[in-house]
XYZ file of C-alpha atoms in Angstrom:
760
model
C -219.352 25.016 -40.651
C -221.351 25.889 -37.926
C -221.605 29.423 -36.758
C -219.788 30.831 -39.806
C -220.094 33.869 -42.426
C -219.153 34.322 -46.071
C -216.532 36.810 -46.346
C -217.711 38.570 -49.817
C -215.221 39.070 -52.824
C -212.709 36.663 -51.223
C -212.489 34.900 -54.472
C -212.099 35.532 -58.415
C -215.254 34.552 -60.787
C -213.171 32.607 -63.367
C -215.828 29.920 -63.539
C -217.605 31.233 -67.163
C -213.940 32.357 -68.666
C -212.110 28.742 -67.498
C -211.826 25.512 -68.899
C -210.291 22.309 -67.978
C -211.319 23.151 -64.039
C -210.020 20.385 -61.847
C -209.263 20.285 -57.767
C -205.823 20.301 -56.252
C -204.729 17.439 -54.433
C -205.196 18.339 -50.319
C -201.346 17.696 -49.755
C -200.504 20.846 -51.894
C -198.401 22.907 -49.626
C -199.806 26.649 -49.478
C -196.352 28.634 -48.552
C -196.601 32.097 -46.562
C -200.575 32.727 -46.639
C -201.408 36.560 -45.392
C -204.400 36.653 -42.862
C -205.380 40.083 -43.547
C -206.584 41.815 -40.523
C -209.302 44.708 -40.537
C -208.895 47.487 -37.793
C -211.766 48.999 -36.582
C -213.571 52.223 -38.634
C -212.520 54.328 -35.963
C -208.748 53.466 -36.703
C -209.081 53.473 -39.834
C -210.600 56.983 -39.781
C -207.758 58.573 -37.645
C -205.183 56.913 -39.632
C -206.512 59.207 -42.784
C -206.816 62.116 -40.313
C -203.271 61.678 -38.963
C -201.947 60.933 -42.439
C -203.785 64.013 -44.093
C -202.250 66.232 -40.860
C -198.727 64.570 -42.092
C -198.719 66.440 -45.580
C -200.015 69.641 -44.020
C -197.296 72.430 -43.537
C -199.535 74.218 -41.227
C -200.366 71.375 -39.117
C -198.563 70.305 -35.854
C -197.868 66.772 -37.012
C -196.118 68.038 -40.254
C -193.679 65.107 -41.487
C -193.880 63.693 -38.057
C -193.455 59.930 -39.111
C -194.406 56.700 -37.464
C -192.343 53.697 -36.754
C -193.703 50.282 -37.432
C -194.347 49.814 -33.934
C -196.170 52.816 -33.213
C -198.253 52.448 -36.644
C -199.589 49.298 -34.870
C -200.500 50.167 -31.768
C -202.430 53.175 -32.606
C -203.817 51.609 -36.259
C -203.589 47.938 -36.217
C -205.993 45.174 -34.490
C -205.430 44.725 -31.056
C -202.980 42.292 -29.324
C -206.244 40.482 -27.786
C -207.714 39.430 -31.277
C -204.405 38.613 -32.754
C -203.722 36.085 -30.073
C -207.084 34.837 -30.859
C -206.731 34.756 -34.540
C -203.363 32.964 -34.346
C -204.872 30.621 -32.129
C -207.538 29.948 -34.388
C -205.184 29.045 -37.383
C -202.943 26.839 -35.569
C -205.857 24.881 -34.273
C -206.926 24.319 -37.774
C -203.310 22.919 -38.289
C -201.817 25.728 -39.837
C -198.200 27.243 -38.554
C -198.176 30.732 -37.626
C -194.899 32.011 -38.968
C -194.899 35.717 -38.555
C -197.347 38.671 -36.875
C -196.032 41.566 -38.269
C -195.614 44.994 -36.323
C -198.085 46.571 -37.991
C -200.438 44.232 -36.536
C -202.499 44.173 -39.884
C -201.316 40.799 -41.373
C -200.176 37.114 -40.249
C -198.006 35.138 -42.334
C -199.020 31.397 -42.024
C -198.634 28.005 -43.942
C -200.570 24.893 -44.631
C -201.828 22.911 -47.128
C -204.579 23.266 -49.382
C -206.705 20.420 -47.223
C -206.166 22.908 -44.532
C -207.490 25.822 -46.304
C -210.586 23.591 -47.242
C -211.393 22.733 -43.967
C -210.907 25.830 -42.253
C -212.372 28.102 -44.881
C -214.633 26.441 -46.613
C -213.304 26.688 -50.234
C -211.884 24.422 -52.530
C -208.221 25.088 -54.732
C -208.696 24.582 -58.137
C -206.795 24.437 -61.502
C -208.162 26.891 -64.138
C -207.011 27.018 -67.753
C -207.374 30.914 -69.104
C -206.120 31.547 -72.533
C -203.874 28.494 -72.543
C -202.509 29.586 -68.927
C -203.118 27.152 -65.964
C -204.177 29.283 -62.648
C -204.834 28.251 -59.091
C -207.621 29.857 -57.161
C -210.354 29.367 -54.755
C -213.688 28.318 -56.049
C -216.124 30.252 -53.707
C -215.539 33.047 -50.909
C -213.788 31.953 -47.869
C -215.752 31.084 -44.801
C -214.525 32.312 -41.325
C -216.304 31.643 -37.777
C -218.712 34.491 -36.655
C -216.309 35.558 -33.866
C -213.565 36.679 -36.105
C -215.672 38.144 -39.014
C -214.624 41.663 -37.142
C -211.129 41.352 -37.425
C -210.654 39.117 -40.435
C -210.714 40.897 -44.167
C -209.455 37.712 -45.721
C -206.612 35.765 -47.044
C -204.089 36.590 -49.525
C -202.554 34.060 -51.535
C -205.371 31.793 -52.224
C -204.868 32.475 -56.314
C -201.875 33.007 -58.043
C -202.527 35.621 -60.553
C -199.268 37.224 -59.552
C -198.595 40.781 -61.195
C -196.675 41.509 -64.006
C -193.454 43.541 -64.525
C -194.381 46.936 -66.368
C -191.853 46.838 -69.001
C -191.581 46.654 -72.788
C -189.798 43.359 -74.237
C -186.019 44.321 -74.298
C -184.736 44.831 -77.855
C -180.986 43.943 -78.834
C -179.538 46.551 -81.565
C -175.915 47.309 -82.849
C -175.015 50.920 -82.953
C -174.459 52.274 -86.626
C -172.182 55.157 -86.312
C -173.081 55.829 -89.999
C -176.559 56.107 -89.644
C -176.564 57.275 -85.935
C -178.595 54.704 -84.730
C -179.229 51.493 -83.529
C -179.977 48.704 -86.109
C -181.864 45.501 -84.832
C -180.171 41.846 -84.159
C -181.887 39.622 -86.289
C -184.229 37.501 -83.508
C -182.784 34.434 -84.883
C -179.479 35.412 -83.465
C -180.209 37.797 -80.761
C -180.246 36.554 -76.953
C -183.755 38.414 -76.426
C -186.895 38.385 -76.824
C -189.297 39.083 -79.987
C -189.459 42.747 -80.757
C -192.432 44.700 -81.076
C -193.620 45.820 -84.268
C -193.598 49.342 -85.680
C -197.184 50.792 -87.049
C -197.200 52.272 -90.608
C -200.053 51.796 -92.544
C -197.949 52.895 -95.665
C -195.139 50.738 -95.374
C -194.199 48.955 -98.252
C -193.266 45.852 -96.061
C -196.106 46.246 -94.268
C -198.550 45.502 -97.261
C -196.344 42.704 -97.908
C -196.044 40.782 -94.592
C -197.917 37.870 -93.832
C -196.645 35.800 -90.467
C -193.478 37.998 -90.078
C -194.163 41.190 -88.324
C -190.716 41.369 -87.314
C -189.688 42.240 -91.093
C -190.326 46.062 -90.595
C -189.210 46.019 -87.160
C -186.424 49.040 -87.309
C -186.600 49.529 -90.874
C -185.148 52.890 -90.215
C -183.272 52.147 -87.272
C -183.490 53.255 -83.258
C -183.260 55.846 -80.830
C -181.465 54.751 -77.280
C -181.458 57.634 -74.896
C -179.282 57.391 -72.176
C -179.098 58.797 -68.421
C -177.360 61.958 -69.782
C -180.629 62.715 -72.485
C -183.140 62.205 -69.484
C -180.760 64.356 -67.149
C -181.351 67.226 -69.739
C -184.477 66.078 -70.938
C -186.339 66.377 -67.456
C -184.021 69.186 -66.024
C -182.144 67.150 -63.487
C -178.892 68.469 -64.974
C -179.029 72.084 -63.677
C -179.653 70.704 -60.071
C -176.740 68.187 -60.391
C -174.224 70.750 -60.928
C -175.441 72.024 -57.563
C -174.683 69.003 -55.816
C -178.064 67.586 -55.898
C -177.515 63.820 -56.584
C -179.745 62.015 -54.084
C -176.835 61.845 -51.763
C -177.702 60.282 -48.403
C -181.220 59.408 -49.515
C -182.040 55.301 -49.793
C -184.133 54.378 -52.837
C -185.762 50.591 -52.806
C -186.814 48.981 -55.856
C -189.051 45.881 -55.084
C -189.070 43.057 -57.150
C -188.965 39.163 -57.402
C -186.211 38.217 -59.487
C -182.223 39.021 -59.248
C -180.199 40.528 -61.578
C -176.244 40.701 -61.715
C -175.334 43.588 -59.251
C -171.701 44.240 -62.029
C -174.241 45.321 -64.377
C -175.203 48.147 -62.051
C -171.559 49.491 -62.207
C -170.942 49.187 -65.699
C -173.682 51.285 -66.181
C -172.809 53.900 -64.207
C -169.242 53.897 -64.788
C -170.200 53.509 -68.534
C -172.386 56.787 -68.477
C -169.975 58.730 -66.368
C -172.300 58.223 -63.069
C -169.972 56.635 -60.663
C -168.223 60.252 -59.512
C -171.617 61.165 -57.829
C -170.867 58.534 -55.077
C -174.059 56.439 -55.457
C -173.985 52.699 -54.131
C -175.918 49.637 -54.853
C -176.718 46.540 -53.044
C -179.219 43.682 -54.052
C -180.858 42.599 -50.672
C -183.968 39.765 -49.257
C -185.412 41.409 -46.872
C -186.633 39.665 -44.207
C -189.797 39.830 -41.732
C -188.888 41.648 -38.550
C -189.522 38.538 -36.495
C -190.460 34.521 -37.298
C -190.264 32.213 -40.347
C -188.321 33.836 -42.912
C -190.593 34.305 -45.927
C -188.371 36.110 -48.705
C -185.931 33.687 -50.350
C -183.195 34.609 -52.848
C -184.333 34.251 -56.145
C -180.821 32.512 -57.541
C -180.718 30.587 -54.356
C -183.749 28.751 -54.812
C -183.231 28.106 -58.492
C -180.010 26.623 -58.099
C -178.321 29.677 -59.818
C -175.603 31.763 -58.816
C -174.562 35.436 -59.676
C -171.786 34.250 -61.725
C -174.239 32.289 -63.891
C -175.598 36.009 -65.620
C -178.744 35.661 -65.288
C -180.422 39.013 -65.264
C -184.089 39.885 -64.535
C -185.000 42.757 -66.994
C -187.350 44.747 -64.683
C -184.795 44.538 -62.034
C -182.234 46.184 -63.880
C -183.769 48.579 -65.759
C -185.591 49.597 -62.389
C -181.834 50.057 -60.334
C -180.445 51.372 -63.203
C -182.551 54.386 -64.294
C -183.029 55.242 -60.637
C -179.462 55.968 -60.426
C -179.401 57.479 -63.936
C -181.371 60.533 -62.256
C -180.040 60.284 -58.708
C -176.721 58.887 -59.024
C -175.752 60.040 -55.331
C -178.171 57.738 -53.910
C -178.509 54.623 -52.059
C -180.417 52.183 -54.346
C -181.110 49.047 -52.920
C -182.531 46.306 -55.032
C -185.116 44.444 -52.659
C -185.924 41.147 -54.056
C -188.203 37.788 -52.292
C -188.525 35.020 -54.511
C -192.082 33.952 -56.077
C -191.443 30.911 -57.825
C -188.524 28.184 -57.841
C -186.606 26.612 -60.615
C -189.578 24.403 -61.391
C -192.211 27.235 -61.267
C -193.441 26.077 -58.178
C -194.496 29.115 -55.643
C -192.149 30.178 -52.888
C -195.159 32.440 -51.278
C -198.636 31.917 -52.028
C -200.183 35.305 -51.962
C -201.268 37.880 -54.589
C -198.434 39.870 -55.765
C -196.154 37.097 -54.555
C -192.523 38.251 -54.168
C -193.040 41.822 -54.955
C -195.551 42.127 -52.209
C -193.601 40.157 -49.159
C -190.236 42.468 -50.397
C -191.952 45.791 -49.935
C -194.096 44.815 -46.979
C -190.771 43.875 -44.998
C -189.331 46.571 -45.640
C -191.912 48.935 -44.690
C -192.130 46.726 -41.382
C -188.469 46.648 -40.730
C -185.883 48.437 -38.941
C -183.833 50.070 -41.594
C -186.019 51.405 -44.068
C -185.964 53.112 -47.160
C -186.844 56.900 -47.734
C -188.591 56.017 -51.028
C -189.861 52.666 -52.595
C -190.297 52.221 -56.580
C -192.579 48.907 -57.586
C -193.142 48.429 -61.304
C -195.596 45.716 -61.152
C -199.637 45.723 -61.550
C -202.497 43.795 -62.019
C -206.105 45.139 -62.609
C -208.719 45.782 -59.885
C -210.959 43.538 -61.510
C -208.310 40.641 -61.218
C -207.832 41.326 -57.451
C -209.693 40.000 -54.571
C -210.640 41.762 -51.941
C -208.661 40.751 -49.234
C -205.421 41.519 -51.488
C -206.786 44.612 -52.323
C -207.215 45.572 -48.418
C -203.593 44.184 -47.714
C -201.937 46.072 -50.690
C -203.911 49.568 -49.557
C -202.981 49.043 -45.867
C -199.568 48.219 -46.878
C -199.192 51.585 -48.703
C -201.028 53.324 -45.960
C -198.604 52.430 -43.583
C -195.701 53.470 -45.729
C -197.138 56.543 -46.226
C -197.540 57.462 -42.392
C -193.904 56.309 -42.009
C -192.775 58.965 -44.503
C -191.734 56.363 -47.104
C -192.840 57.913 -50.777
C -193.816 55.212 -53.144
C -194.269 55.361 -56.808
C -196.146 52.838 -59.019
C -196.020 52.315 -62.342
C -199.511 52.526 -64.057
C -199.398 49.899 -66.679
C -198.245 49.568 -70.074
C -201.616 48.711 -71.551
C -203.297 51.968 -72.584
C -206.960 51.489 -70.752
C -206.215 48.178 -68.844
C -203.397 46.792 -67.111
C -203.671 43.216 -67.415
C -202.421 43.369 -70.919
C -198.929 44.204 -71.044
C -197.234 42.731 -74.159
C -200.434 41.400 -76.160
C -204.470 43.113 -76.901
C -207.088 43.837 -74.491
C -209.578 41.103 -74.660
C -212.274 41.757 -72.286
C -213.197 37.907 -71.752
C -210.116 37.169 -69.800
C -209.400 37.444 -66.167
C -211.004 40.509 -65.225
C -214.664 40.101 -66.419
C -215.800 41.833 -69.592
C -214.636 45.475 -69.538
C -211.792 46.928 -71.356
C -210.793 49.370 -68.777
C -209.485 49.008 -65.591
C -207.014 50.117 -63.330
C -203.924 48.747 -61.500
C -204.887 48.143 -58.197
C -201.141 48.243 -57.257
C -201.261 51.850 -57.793
C -205.126 52.958 -56.953
C -204.680 53.504 -53.406
C -204.251 57.271 -52.405
C -201.184 56.787 -50.806
C -198.471 55.868 -53.512
C -197.938 58.276 -56.611
C -198.969 56.690 -59.907
C -196.548 57.246 -62.570
C -197.977 56.795 -66.341
C -195.871 56.736 -69.297
C -195.295 59.153 -71.864
C -193.230 59.361 -75.642
C -191.421 62.020 -77.521
C -193.378 63.825 -80.085
C -190.519 64.860 -81.836
C -190.197 62.027 -83.993
C -194.142 62.334 -85.443
C -193.661 65.882 -85.413
C -190.752 65.379 -87.476
C -188.662 68.091 -85.261
C -185.772 65.952 -84.018
C -182.905 68.391 -85.389
C -184.566 70.635 -83.145
C -183.993 69.096 -79.834
C -181.380 66.362 -80.208
C -177.761 66.516 -81.931
C -177.178 65.332 -85.377
C -174.188 63.501 -84.281
C -175.137 61.295 -81.319
C -172.669 61.075 -77.811
C -173.898 57.833 -76.285
C -172.583 58.174 -72.837
C -172.990 61.671 -72.395
C -176.355 62.254 -74.082
C -177.387 64.524 -77.116
C -180.758 66.146 -76.032
C -180.339 69.601 -76.117
C -183.353 70.289 -74.178
C -186.691 69.675 -73.201
C -188.500 67.542 -75.928
C -192.557 67.815 -76.456
C -194.456 65.004 -75.090
C -197.443 63.061 -75.988
C -198.646 60.127 -74.121
C -197.176 56.605 -74.712
C -199.096 54.738 -77.402
C -197.808 52.652 -80.170
C -201.922 51.529 -81.496
C -203.173 53.073 -84.336
C -205.435 55.042 -81.465
C -202.541 57.027 -81.571
C -203.738 60.307 -82.984
C -200.790 61.916 -83.406
C -199.108 59.289 -85.713
C -202.429 58.942 -87.423
C -202.113 63.008 -88.215
C -198.604 62.206 -89.273
C -199.603 59.740 -91.731
C -202.168 62.456 -93.182
C -205.182 61.114 -91.399
C -207.838 63.459 -89.508
C -208.653 60.459 -87.034
C -207.125 57.434 -85.386
C -210.499 55.622 -86.584
C -209.824 56.074 -90.226
C -205.796 55.271 -89.507
C -206.969 52.092 -87.820
C -209.322 51.351 -90.325
C -207.078 51.580 -93.297
C -204.145 49.808 -91.278
C -206.409 46.370 -91.095
C -207.110 46.505 -94.653
C -203.366 45.830 -95.116
C -203.495 43.824 -91.731
C -206.537 41.448 -92.000
C -204.283 39.202 -89.100
C -203.893 41.579 -86.765
C -200.171 41.050 -86.657
C -199.760 44.998 -86.073
C -202.639 44.878 -83.001
C -201.446 46.468 -79.893
C -202.639 47.633 -76.411
C -198.555 48.731 -75.589
C -199.230 52.094 -74.125
C -199.214 53.922 -70.765
C -202.077 53.142 -68.596
C -204.558 55.128 -66.840
C -208.147 54.820 -65.380
C -210.581 55.528 -62.555
C -210.543 53.099 -60.012
C -213.522 50.586 -58.763
C -212.592 50.571 -54.952
C -210.297 53.752 -53.834
C -212.042 56.846 -53.198
C -210.954 59.934 -54.864
C -208.423 61.646 -52.054
C -208.845 65.638 -51.459
C -205.802 66.369 -53.254
C -206.955 65.139 -56.348
C -209.713 67.411 -56.866
C -207.265 70.592 -56.618
C -206.468 71.224 -60.474
C -208.002 72.188 -63.825
C -209.808 69.709 -64.982
C -209.973 67.263 -62.463
C -212.151 64.286 -63.667
C -215.762 64.725 -62.028
C -216.089 61.621 -60.325
C -215.584 60.174 -56.933
C -212.668 57.613 -57.402
C -209.239 57.706 -57.160
C -207.650 58.430 -60.627
C -204.344 57.200 -62.414
C -202.049 58.287 -62.840
C -200.695 61.232 -61.362
C -197.826 62.234 -63.421
C -195.976 60.497 -66.397
C -192.394 60.625 -67.856
C -191.097 59.170 -70.667
C -192.114 55.069 -71.232
C -191.656 53.966 -74.803
C -192.457 55.654 -78.165
C -194.659 54.857 -81.343
C -193.304 52.566 -83.397
C -190.843 50.917 -81.062
C -188.508 53.950 -82.285
C -187.135 55.322 -79.160
C -186.054 53.420 -75.788
C -183.778 53.564 -72.976
C -180.292 52.119 -72.954
C -179.652 48.841 -70.528
C -176.526 47.392 -69.222
C -176.984 43.701 -68.868
C -174.315 40.856 -68.410
C -175.028 39.418 -71.594
C -174.429 42.628 -73.225
C -172.682 44.661 -71.372
C -171.763 48.715 -72.325
C -168.765 49.667 -73.972
C -167.926 53.615 -74.348
C -167.784 52.677 -78.164
C -170.613 50.989 -78.281
C -169.100 48.176 -80.184
C -170.916 45.284 -79.258
C -174.865 44.487 -79.301
C -176.693 46.486 -77.022
C -180.179 45.930 -74.916
C -182.708 48.702 -75.492
C -185.993 48.616 -73.182
C -188.912 50.556 -72.073
C -192.325 51.088 -70.116
C -193.774 52.175 -67.223
C -191.201 50.254 -65.170
C -188.930 53.401 -66.091
C -190.756 55.988 -65.327
C -191.645 54.948 -61.874
C -187.753 54.385 -60.878
C -186.769 57.589 -62.341
C -189.838 59.553 -60.290
C -188.296 58.100 -57.323
C -184.838 59.101 -58.581
C -186.678 62.779 -58.753
C -187.831 62.153 -55.429
C -184.260 61.673 -54.156
C -183.339 65.105 -55.013
C -186.016 66.776 -53.460
C -185.485 64.553 -50.303
C -181.512 65.808 -50.190
C -182.375 69.512 -50.769
C -185.238 69.236 -47.667
C -182.162 67.728 -45.866
C -179.786 70.522 -46.780
C -182.435 73.160 -45.987
C -182.658 71.841 -42.487
C -186.078 70.117 -42.880
C -187.097 66.729 -42.777
C -185.611 64.150 -45.367
C -188.355 62.126 -45.616
C -191.531 63.331 -47.391
C -194.044 60.275 -47.353
C -196.538 60.396 -50.428
C -195.642 62.655 -52.883
C -198.675 63.363 -54.707
C -200.512 65.468 -52.441
C -197.814 68.217 -52.882
C -197.778 67.730 -56.374
C -200.789 68.290 -56.943
C -200.814 71.256 -54.974
C -197.669 72.426 -56.976
C -199.892 72.061 -60.004
C -202.803 73.636 -58.796
C -200.453 76.877 -58.951
C -199.734 76.469 -62.535
C -202.825 74.861 -64.060
C -205.595 76.660 -61.802
C -208.224 74.640 -59.500
C -211.231 72.757 -60.668
C -213.423 76.193 -60.825
C -212.929 79.677 -62.110
C -210.612 80.467 -65.248
C -207.329 78.834 -65.930
C -204.237 81.494 -65.354
C -201.825 81.947 -68.347
C -199.259 79.343 -66.724
C -201.675 76.632 -68.136
C -201.384 77.310 -71.673
C -197.510 78.338 -71.306
C -196.599 75.235 -69.466
C -198.326 73.010 -72.622
C -195.561 70.265 -73.455
C -196.079 71.198 -76.906
C -194.069 74.499 -76.438
C -190.874 72.332 -75.855
C -188.140 74.327 -74.215
C -189.741 78.171 -75.406
C -191.652 79.229 -72.645
C -191.518 76.401 -70.448
C -187.901 77.079 -68.881
C -189.866 78.064 -64.932
C -192.426 75.852 -65.427
C -192.543 72.754 -63.003
C -195.104 70.554 -64.742
C -194.894 69.650 -68.460
C -198.864 69.356 -69.428
C -199.079 66.799 -71.911
C -202.276 67.812 -73.947
C -202.120 65.974 -77.561
C -202.941 62.292 -77.786
C -204.282 59.663 -76.490
C -204.464 55.906 -74.704
C -206.773 54.668 -76.632
C -205.387 51.356 -78.353
C -206.561 48.087 -79.722
C -209.049 45.508 -77.849
C -211.059 42.646 -79.434
C -213.823 40.412 -79.189
C -214.395 37.189 -80.726
C -216.986 37.006 -83.249
C -217.520 33.443 -82.693
C -216.585 30.790 -79.962
C -216.751 31.931 -76.114
C -217.345 34.562 -73.747
C -219.109 37.656 -73.477
C -218.800 40.872 -75.559
C -216.236 43.365 -74.509
C -217.467 46.532 -72.758
C -215.722 49.616 -73.649
C -214.584 48.869 -77.438
C -215.558 50.629 -80.845
C -215.374 47.647 -83.067
C -213.847 48.704 -86.359
C -212.811 45.612 -88.238
C -213.185 41.686 -88.717
C -209.988 40.089 -89.051
C -209.440 36.406 -89.588
C -207.222 33.838 -88.663
C -206.240 36.175 -85.266
C -203.984 34.325 -82.632
C -202.627 35.568 -79.490
C -199.582 34.768 -77.312
C -199.343 33.546 -74.171
C -196.025 32.599 -72.220
C -196.989 29.154 -74.044
C -196.620 30.720 -77.791
C -199.412 31.708 -79.751
C -202.717 30.533 -79.121
C -205.442 30.546 -82.828
C -208.447 32.806 -81.460
C -209.831 32.635 -85.395
C -212.398 35.413 -86.527
C -212.155 38.649 -84.420
C -213.670 42.136 -84.315
C -210.828 44.369 -83.651
C -211.333 47.909 -82.306
C -210.104 50.760 -79.719
C -210.838 51.365 -76.669
C -213.596 53.892 -75.738
C -215.127 55.195 -71.908
C -218.706 54.019 -72.901
C -220.022 50.882 -72.811
C -221.365 50.434 -75.851
C -220.169 53.171 -77.870
C -221.233 53.909 -81.535
C -218.601 56.147 -82.569
C -215.323 57.269 -80.844
C -214.265 60.898 -80.806
C -212.391 62.783 -77.932
C -214.791 62.783 -75.522
C -215.196 59.061 -75.138
C -212.051 57.656 -75.992
C -209.869 55.603 -73.025
C -208.620 58.353 -72.520
C -207.540 61.714 -74.228
C -204.846 63.988 -73.213
C -206.030 67.589 -72.470
C -205.446 70.747 -70.854
C -204.837 70.261 -67.105
C -205.287 66.636 -65.628
C -206.311 63.828 -68.108
C -206.187 60.004 -67.365
C -203.644 59.688 -70.308
C -200.720 61.291 -68.556
C -201.843 62.912 -65.323
C -200.594 65.982 -64.305
C -197.729 65.313 -67.163
C -194.071 65.509 -66.820
C -191.762 67.656 -64.938
C -188.574 69.679 -64.723
C -187.235 67.955 -61.966
C -184.861 71.379 -61.030
C -187.910 73.372 -60.822
C -189.645 71.117 -58.779
C -187.228 70.709 -56.420
C -187.272 74.432 -55.876
C -191.011 74.467 -55.727
C -191.507 71.727 -53.213
C -188.805 73.417 -50.747
C -190.920 76.700 -51.032
C -194.046 74.869 -50.784
C -192.677 73.115 -47.046
C -191.594 76.134 -45.834
C -194.818 78.643 -46.739
C -197.284 75.946 -46.960
C -198.271 78.164 -50.547
């Protein structure tokens, strides 16, 4: 192409890790691509300055939010440039579907042949770890005249995000044992159960290819809304009428749930009297061709068919568990049809479309929760810019956005499996969720209750469980959620002085790696976004220049798969006596909507106090409040840092806003082939050589053969592992393992309102 220029990082470097490559047919339809526009540097700087002032209680712009149209006029691309770009797309044979009011994105459609001709790149099919993926094979090229306003095209690859929830478990309540007992996998209508990790369980030593044999050996605990309300101080302010009333929470997803399940959930757990409502919507763009399709409709289903998406269901139910008076919307835009053909060709699929359409619409939510993610290393530059721009717009409009950090420790790409550097994102076992690293969202990680490993459950839970009202007695000490042998608290409970020794002994029993896992709350530094000023305000803030995850954490899962939350599904509805089978779930997909519910409590209290209901990004205020308890980045930490340690449980933390998590880590298993394709997995400390190892994919197990198994590290080539180089260790103040920790919602609401009034 004459007079064109390449746009850097607009393709993924998959070729070294892919096989069976072939070009797609030129006639392949590419639906609802997003042309990402690039405002001037001056406009971007002005936007950041405005957002900073919108969060400053001393500024005249404090909480003076914008409309989508105001945002576009002040911070988007000029109308003349949009007209030029649109005319060029149409001249290349594309259909321009929608120009968004933010003036930073254009929705358009065409074919793979049109993409090849216009952008000088070929759409190819790659096979990676048994999965087929579509991606362009080179950076796109655009006319030189457009390079100042075009950042790239979103949708030239199909690496859609993954939901951040654990695989649902199916169990039956056993009243005599006061526990849930797993339903055998052969009869359950649920996915394969995760396995606990206990190096000394006799059945583990006997296990060969059936790790499910030891799952739920001693039963499982299912937390219910009443438990979480007690643990996080929600119950006390609920008694005062703070329930999220008048606040709209949107959970963005790409698959439907059965709305009656939400009603079953709130009725069974006595939340229906608070007046909250639930709707499931397919938000269309403000104008032009509709790019948001109903997943059930495109797949040929109806709600009567009873097909639930576990992600959507978990999001909607547990946002209501914390804020039962709120208006809950499940905003759904389909990513695929019944034949798994894409209904929208943009990275992050229907989740991005749903969020973008909401943020640019006339009836916007006050809060958004997004429980999806993929690593920055697997996200092309145009998609990352579009994601960050979308969240910045939401912040400027006053929308509070919460995003799950991930469910696989130091790299969010591996939910349900083991971190493997020779995969989508290059060679590193350390990455951060590209959906969460924007400085305009609050990133929510995951914790585990420590009572089981500490042997103190009797101190924090009633012996006789009440599964409709809850049995928690108070706040329960927390540690980072980590299901691997990298969990130091678990290692100590097994009699080891280090997780390294624990893992080495585990793999003496488990020579096939059946119990290896990377299931854990995710955290890590961004490789793209810079650290916002507010993230440097607290004690032990990372000494780097990058946006770091997470900001806060809430319960997500447990070591050994022992503790989950109860969900109500179409296949297995909840009943007061729990006589039937029950679905248990978890993950940071649980943490994010729960924190969104807490934000709804704040919003209602602010509104009741005569202040602005919408709060924008929560993180700047959260860090300002944390600095008061933890201390600043320099000087001596105040006594409240120790007083607010999560290990204190309910004793001494009653006045704290934050529960500072200081024990454990999210260092999990990682592996690299001893023979075969690939490059060495960076940031992995190898502990054992295993034989006959296989990985699970959506197509089933794929034999790998011999591997080196280890634990993730912050060092590229570690020669040892300790608290200083694990990826990552909890510590006093802020940490990559759990951010600022969890919160007492009642104290947070009071502190937030006081800060908004005084700026202190």
